[in-house]
Amino acid sequence: MVEPHPGQEYAYNRWYEDDHYYAGAMAMPWMYAGRRWVATRDLQLLRRPEKSAVAEPVTAGCYLSTYWITEGRYDEHMKWTVGINKRLNRDGRVHQARTHVFTAFQDHEATVYRDGAAGPRDFHALDHPYQGLVLEVVDAESAEGRAELLEWLVARRLPRALAGSPAAMAVVFRPTPLPGDRMTYVKQVEGVDTRLTLLWFLECDPRECWEERFAAGEGEVAESGLGRLELLAPFIPTVPGTDRYVDLLR
């Protein structure tokens, strides 16, 4: 999740779409799917909570890029991605006028489907034409408590929230530390022992279901006594090859 610096919105979008999405991501071994998402200003203003441990201010990070990496190939991919990004940086092919708000490689923990065996699987999610995405980040009270938080999410909260909703699935991950030789402009991942990241894939624009399906349940994690909500942020898909929505970021 990245925030282009003020005045750099168009330049950042063109660099990322025309160059970095491919050279810095999809062309790499073992990365087999990707999709970009954007939060226009009205979507940024829907985010919760007001004080976030992930984004400061909570509206920071108007672009989100998501990628799937082949299971069991993380180490090989990581060696490649560190090496190629160092090369791109030396070649002047890295847009520096941006801030990484929340950037992490994450291990898949669980997927909960609204419709059971019907419909796209999670590995299809970045190719299926979903109309929206909600990024949710929660922290357990302790490293020991994360397993209990995950169990509660998968067994109770997510099935209940998905039932009858426009969200087709919720995919849960846990962040992993970035390598020591990462690019210096990307900060080390926080909360690797306590944090869980959720991606909700929506069949509608998130504005159409935000109040009923997401804002109304803002306090559920805290009420469970198992953790706290650190970020709840809606996005819509970008339109590849265009600058659509760039003029609506501020």
mmCIF file with all atom_site columns, C-alpha atoms in Angstrom, residues 36-159:
data_model
loop_
_atom_site.group_PDB
_atom_site.id
_atom_site.type_symbol
_atom_site.label_atom_id
_atom_site.label_alt_id
_atom_site.label_comp_id
_atom_site.label_asym_id
_atom_site.label_entity_id
_atom_site.label_seq_id
_atom_site.pdbx_PDB_ins_code
_atom_site.Cartn_x
_atom_site.Cartn_y
_atom_site.Cartn_z
_atom_site.occupancy
_atom_site.B_iso_or_equiv
_atom_site.pdbx_formal_charge
_atom_site.auth_seq_id
_atom_site.auth_comp_id
_atom_site.auth_asym_id
_atom_site.auth_atom_id
_atom_site.pdbx_PDB_model_num
ATOM 1   C CA . ARG A 1 36  ? -3.878  -3.060  -8.552  1.00 0.00 ? 36  ARG A CA 1
ATOM 2   C CA . TRP A 1 37  ? -6.484  -1.223  -6.515  1.00 0.00 ? 37  TRP A CA 1
ATOM 3   C CA . VAL A 1 38  ? -7.103  2.447   -5.760  1.00 0.00 ? 38  VAL A CA 1
ATOM 4   C CA . ALA A 1 39  ? -8.801  4.421   -2.979  1.00 0.00 ? 39  ALA A CA 1
ATOM 5   C CA . THR A 1 40  ? -10.245 7.694   -4.208  1.00 0.00 ? 40  THR A CA 1
ATOM 6   C CA . ARG A 1 41  ? -10.612 10.423  -1.605  1.00 0.00 ? 41  ARG A CA 1
ATOM 7   C CA . ASP A 1 42  ? -14.174 9.455   -0.708  1.00 0.00 ? 42  ASP A CA 1
ATOM 8   C CA . LEU A 1 43  ? -13.046 5.865   -0.130  1.00 0.00 ? 43  LEU A CA 1
ATOM 9   C CA . GLN A 1 44  ? -10.099 7.024   1.974   1.00 0.00 ? 44  GLN A CA 1
ATOM 10  C CA . LEU A 1 45  ? -12.496 8.922   4.225   1.00 0.00 ? 45  LEU A CA 1
ATOM 11  C CA . LEU A 1 46  ? -14.437 5.728   4.972   1.00 0.00 ? 46  LEU A CA 1
ATOM 12  C CA . ARG A 1 47  ? -11.439 4.050   6.617   1.00 0.00 ? 47  ARG A CA 1
ATOM 13  C CA . ARG A 1 48  ? -11.440 2.925   10.227  1.00 0.00 ? 48  ARG A CA 1
ATOM 14  C CA . PRO A 1 49  ? -10.207 3.351   12.924  1.00 0.00 ? 49  PRO A CA 1
ATOM 15  C CA . GLU A 1 50  ? -9.247  7.009   13.124  1.00 0.00 ? 50  GLU A CA 1
ATOM 16  C CA . LYS A 1 51  ? -5.972  6.096   14.883  1.00 0.00 ? 51  LYS A CA 1
ATOM 17  C CA . SER A 1 52  ? -4.333  3.288   12.943  1.00 0.00 ? 52  SER A CA 1
ATOM 18  C CA . ALA A 1 53  ? -1.098  1.444   13.704  1.00 0.00 ? 53  ALA A CA 1
ATOM 19  C CA . VAL A 1 54  ? -0.770  0.737   9.977   1.00 0.00 ? 54  VAL A CA 1
ATOM 20  C CA . ALA A 1 55  ? -1.456  4.074   8.276   1.00 0.00 ? 55  ALA A CA 1
ATOM 21  C CA . GLU A 1 56  ? -0.703  7.506   9.716   1.00 0.00 ? 56  GLU A CA 1
ATOM 22  C CA . PRO A 1 57  ? -2.899  9.317   8.927   1.00 0.00 ? 57  PRO A CA 1
ATOM 23  C CA . VAL A 1 58  ? -5.405  6.573   8.280   1.00 0.00 ? 58  VAL A CA 1
ATOM 24  C CA . THR A 1 59  ? -6.057  7.994   4.793   1.00 0.00 ? 59  THR A CA 1
ATOM 25  C CA . ALA A 1 60  ? -2.438  7.400   3.697   1.00 0.00 ? 60  ALA A CA 1
ATOM 26  C CA . GLY A 1 61  ? -1.847  4.815   0.992   1.00 0.00 ? 61  GLY A CA 1
ATOM 27  C CA . CYS A 1 62  ? -4.165  5.429   -1.947  1.00 0.00 ? 62  CYS A CA 1
ATOM 28  C CA . TYR A 1 63  ? -2.783  2.632   -4.143  1.00 0.00 ? 63  TYR A CA 1
ATOM 29  C CA . LEU A 1 64  ? -2.696  -1.056  -3.256  1.00 0.00 ? 64  LEU A CA 1
ATOM 30  C CA . SER A 1 65  ? -0.967  -3.772  -5.282  1.00 0.00 ? 65  SER A CA 1
ATOM 31  C CA . THR A 1 66  ? -1.661  -7.438  -4.559  1.00 0.00 ? 66  THR A CA 1
ATOM 32  C CA . TYR A 1 67  ? 0.192   -10.457 -5.930  1.00 0.00 ? 67  TYR A CA 1
ATOM 33  C CA . TRP A 1 68  ? 0.044   -14.219 -5.576  1.00 0.00 ? 68  TRP A CA 1
ATOM 34  C CA . ILE A 1 69  ? 3.272   -16.235 -5.308  1.00 0.00 ? 69  ILE A CA 1
ATOM 35  C CA . THR A 1 70  ? 3.448   -19.984 -5.926  1.00 0.00 ? 70  THR A CA 1
ATOM 36  C CA . GLU A 1 71  ? 3.400   -22.014 -2.712  1.00 0.00 ? 71  GLU A CA 1
ATOM 37  C CA . GLY A 1 72  ? 6.785   -23.387 -1.764  1.00 0.00 ? 72  GLY A CA 1
ATOM 38  C CA . ARG A 1 73  ? 8.696   -20.950 -3.987  1.00 0.00 ? 73  ARG A CA 1
ATOM 39  C CA . TYR A 1 74  ? 8.946   -17.956 -1.670  1.00 0.00 ? 74  TYR A CA 1
ATOM 40  C CA . ASP A 1 75  ? 12.694  -18.157 -1.018  1.00 0.00 ? 75  ASP A CA 1
ATOM 41  C CA . GLU A 1 76  ? 13.508  -18.466 -4.717  1.00 0.00 ? 76  GLU A CA 1
ATOM 42  C CA . HIS A 1 77  ? 11.231  -15.585 -5.566  1.00 0.00 ? 77  HIS A CA 1
ATOM 43  C CA . MET A 1 78  ? 12.659  -13.409 -2.809  1.00 0.00 ? 78  MET A CA 1
ATOM 44  C CA . LYS A 1 79  ? 16.214  -13.814 -4.084  1.00 0.00 ? 79  LYS A CA 1
ATOM 45  C CA . TRP A 1 80  ? 15.033  -12.758 -7.524  1.00 0.00 ? 80  TRP A CA 1
ATOM 46  C CA . THR A 1 81  ? 12.926  -9.797  -6.363  1.00 0.00 ? 81  THR A CA 1
ATOM 47  C CA . VAL A 1 82  ? 15.699  -8.307  -4.216  1.00 0.00 ? 82  VAL A CA 1
ATOM 48  C CA . GLY A 1 83  ? 18.198  -8.669  -7.021  1.00 0.00 ? 83  GLY A CA 1
ATOM 49  C CA . ILE A 1 84  ? 16.030  -7.261  -9.798  1.00 0.00 ? 84  ILE A CA 1
ATOM 50  C CA . ASN A 1 85  ? 14.851  -4.288  -7.728  1.00 0.00 ? 85  ASN A CA 1
ATOM 51  C CA . LYS A 1 86  ? 18.449  -3.379  -6.944  1.00 0.00 ? 86  LYS A CA 1
ATOM 52  C CA . ARG A 1 87  ? 19.148  -3.531  -10.674 1.00 0.00 ? 87  ARG A CA 1
ATOM 53  C CA . LEU A 1 88  ? 16.090  -1.394  -11.495 1.00 0.00 ? 88  LEU A CA 1
ATOM 54  C CA . ASN A 1 89  ? 17.185  1.152   -8.896  1.00 0.00 ? 89  ASN A CA 1
ATOM 55  C CA . ARG A 1 90  ? 20.694  1.358   -10.395 1.00 0.00 ? 90  ARG A CA 1
ATOM 56  C CA . ASP A 1 91  ? 19.165  1.787   -13.833 1.00 0.00 ? 91  ASP A CA 1
ATOM 57  C CA . GLY A 1 92  ? 17.023  4.728   -12.686 1.00 0.00 ? 92  GLY A CA 1
ATOM 58  C CA . ARG A 1 93  ? 13.780  2.776   -13.095 1.00 0.00 ? 93  ARG A CA 1
ATOM 59  C CA . VAL A 1 94  ? 12.398  3.270   -9.576  1.00 0.00 ? 94  VAL A CA 1
ATOM 60  C CA . HIS A 1 95  ? 10.023  6.160   -8.888  1.00 0.00 ? 95  HIS A CA 1
ATOM 61  C CA . GLN A 1 96  ? 11.317  7.600   -5.614  1.00 0.00 ? 96  GLN A CA 1
ATOM 62  C CA . ALA A 1 97  ? 8.560   10.155  -4.918  1.00 0.00 ? 97  ALA A CA 1
ATOM 63  C CA . ARG A 1 98  ? 6.390   7.739   -2.975  1.00 0.00 ? 98  ARG A CA 1
ATOM 64  C CA . THR A 1 99  ? 6.012   6.364   0.554   1.00 0.00 ? 99  THR A CA 1
ATOM 65  C CA . HIS A 1 100 ? 5.470   2.693   1.386   1.00 0.00 ? 100 HIS A CA 1
ATOM 66  C CA . VAL A 1 101 ? 2.686   2.719   3.973   1.00 0.00 ? 101 VAL A CA 1
ATOM 67  C CA . PHE A 1 102 ? 2.156   -1.031  4.354   1.00 0.00 ? 102 PHE A CA 1
ATOM 68  C CA . THR A 1 103 ? 4.334   -3.381  2.308   1.00 0.00 ? 103 THR A CA 1
ATOM 69  C CA . ALA A 1 104 ? 4.839   -7.027  3.214   1.00 0.00 ? 104 ALA A CA 1
ATOM 70  C CA . PHE A 1 105 ? 5.156   -10.551 1.935   1.00 0.00 ? 105 PHE A CA 1
ATOM 71  C CA . GLN A 1 106 ? 2.580   -12.695 3.693   1.00 0.00 ? 106 GLN A CA 1
ATOM 72  C CA . ASP A 1 107 ? 1.895   -16.388 4.220   1.00 0.00 ? 107 ASP A CA 1
ATOM 73  C CA . HIS A 1 108 ? -1.584  -17.676 3.428   1.00 0.00 ? 108 HIS A CA 1
ATOM 74  C CA . GLU A 1 109 ? -3.391  -18.910 6.531   1.00 0.00 ? 109 GLU A CA 1
ATOM 75  C CA . ALA A 1 110 ? -6.988  -19.542 5.490   1.00 0.00 ? 110 ALA A CA 1
ATOM 76  C CA . THR A 1 111 ? -9.727  -18.754 2.990   1.00 0.00 ? 111 THR A CA 1
ATOM 77  C CA . VAL A 1 112 ? -13.403 -18.650 3.896   1.00 0.00 ? 112 VAL A CA 1
ATOM 78  C CA . TYR A 1 113 ? -15.909 -18.747 1.023   1.00 0.00 ? 113 TYR A CA 1
ATOM 79  C CA . ARG A 1 114 ? -19.423 -17.399 1.056   1.00 0.00 ? 114 ARG A CA 1
ATOM 80  C CA . ASP A 1 115 ? -20.708 -20.051 -1.377  1.00 0.00 ? 115 ASP A CA 1
ATOM 81  C CA . GLY A 1 116 ? -18.692 -23.090 -0.424  1.00 0.00 ? 116 GLY A CA 1
ATOM 82  C CA . ALA A 1 117 ? -17.402 -25.008 -3.440  1.00 0.00 ? 117 ALA A CA 1
ATOM 83  C CA . ALA A 1 118 ? -19.221 -22.797 -5.946  1.00 0.00 ? 118 ALA A CA 1
ATOM 84  C CA . GLY A 1 119 ? -17.580 -19.834 -7.637  1.00 0.00 ? 119 GLY A CA 1
ATOM 85  C CA . PRO A 1 120 ? -13.943 -18.772 -8.085  1.00 0.00 ? 120 PRO A CA 1
ATOM 86  C CA . ARG A 1 121 ? -11.257 -20.153 -5.785  1.00 0.00 ? 121 ARG A CA 1
ATOM 87  C CA . ASP A 1 122 ? -8.849  -17.864 -3.959  1.00 0.00 ? 122 ASP A CA 1
ATOM 88  C CA . PHE A 1 123 ? -6.119  -18.442 -6.541  1.00 0.00 ? 123 PHE A CA 1
ATOM 89  C CA . HIS A 1 124 ? -8.515  -16.980 -9.144  1.00 0.00 ? 124 HIS A CA 1
ATOM 90  C CA . ALA A 1 125 ? -9.240  -13.872 -7.069  1.00 0.00 ? 125 ALA A CA 1
ATOM 91  C CA . LEU A 1 126 ? -6.778  -11.491 -8.734  1.00 0.00 ? 126 LEU A CA 1
ATOM 92  C CA . ASP A 1 127 ? -8.030  -12.461 -12.207 1.00 0.00 ? 127 ASP A CA 1
ATOM 93  C CA . HIS A 1 128 ? -11.767 -12.591 -11.492 1.00 0.00 ? 128 HIS A CA 1
ATOM 94  C CA . PRO A 1 129 ? -13.446 -9.198  -12.147 1.00 0.00 ? 129 PRO A CA 1
ATOM 95  C CA . TYR A 1 130 ? -14.265 -8.315  -8.548  1.00 0.00 ? 130 TYR A CA 1
ATOM 96  C CA . GLN A 1 131 ? -15.624 -4.801  -8.163  1.00 0.00 ? 131 GLN A CA 1
ATOM 97  C CA . GLY A 1 132 ? -14.029 -3.993  -4.839  1.00 0.00 ? 132 GLY A CA 1
ATOM 98  C CA . LEU A 1 133 ? -11.591 -5.057  -2.166  1.00 0.00 ? 133 LEU A CA 1
ATOM 99  C CA . VAL A 1 134 ? -11.504 -4.347  1.557   1.00 0.00 ? 134 VAL A CA 1
ATOM 100 C CA . LEU A 1 135 ? -8.156  -4.568  3.302   1.00 0.00 ? 135 LEU A CA 1
ATOM 101 C CA . GLU A 1 136 ? -8.465  -5.377  7.006   1.00 0.00 ? 136 GLU A CA 1
ATOM 102 C CA . VAL A 1 137 ? -5.549  -5.592  9.429   1.00 0.00 ? 137 VAL A CA 1
ATOM 103 C CA . VAL A 1 138 ? -6.030  -6.929  12.963  1.00 0.00 ? 138 VAL A CA 1
ATOM 104 C CA . ASP A 1 139 ? -3.591  -7.494  15.804  1.00 0.00 ? 139 ASP A CA 1
ATOM 105 C CA . ALA A 1 140 ? -3.853  -10.137 18.494  1.00 0.00 ? 140 ALA A CA 1
ATOM 106 C CA . GLU A 1 141 ? -3.116  -9.082  22.055  1.00 0.00 ? 141 GLU A CA 1
ATOM 107 C CA . SER A 1 142 ? -0.039  -11.336 22.090  1.00 0.00 ? 142 SER A CA 1
ATOM 108 C CA . ALA A 1 143 ? 1.933   -13.672 19.856  1.00 0.00 ? 143 ALA A CA 1
ATOM 109 C CA . GLU A 1 144 ? 0.415   -16.616 21.722  1.00 0.00 ? 144 GLU A CA 1
ATOM 110 C CA . GLY A 1 145 ? -3.069  -15.235 21.117  1.00 0.00 ? 145 GLY A CA 1
ATOM 111 C CA . ARG A 1 146 ? -2.832  -14.984 17.336  1.00 0.00 ? 146 ARG A CA 1
ATOM 112 C CA . ALA A 1 147 ? -3.767  -18.642 16.781  1.00 0.00 ? 147 ALA A CA 1
ATOM 113 C CA . GLU A 1 148 ? -6.888  -18.174 18.895  1.00 0.00 ? 148 GLU A CA 1
ATOM 114 C CA . LEU A 1 149 ? -7.765  -14.978 16.997  1.00 0.00 ? 149 LEU A CA 1
ATOM 115 C CA . LEU A 1 150 ? -7.338  -16.814 13.688  1.00 0.00 ? 150 LEU A CA 1
ATOM 116 C CA . GLU A 1 151 ? -9.513  -19.703 14.849  1.00 0.00 ? 151 GLU A CA 1
ATOM 117 C CA . TRP A 1 152 ? -12.266 -17.296 15.916  1.00 0.00 ? 152 TRP A CA 1
ATOM 118 C CA . LEU A 1 153 ? -12.111 -15.465 12.592  1.00 0.00 ? 153 LEU A CA 1
ATOM 119 C CA . VAL A 1 154 ? -12.278 -18.602 10.469  1.00 0.00 ? 154 VAL A CA 1
ATOM 120 C CA . ALA A 1 155 ? -14.831 -20.526 12.515  1.00 0.00 ? 155 ALA A CA 1
ATOM 121 C CA . ARG A 1 156 ? -17.165 -17.748 13.626  1.00 0.00 ? 156 ARG A CA 1
ATOM 122 C CA . ARG A 1 157 ? -16.745 -14.192 12.438  1.00 0.00 ? 157 ARG A CA 1
ATOM 123 C CA . LEU A 1 158 ? -15.961 -14.660 8.724   1.00 0.00 ? 158 LEU A CA 1
ATOM 124 C CA . PRO A 1 159 ? -18.707 -17.204 7.911   1.00 0.00 ? 159 PRO A CA 1
#
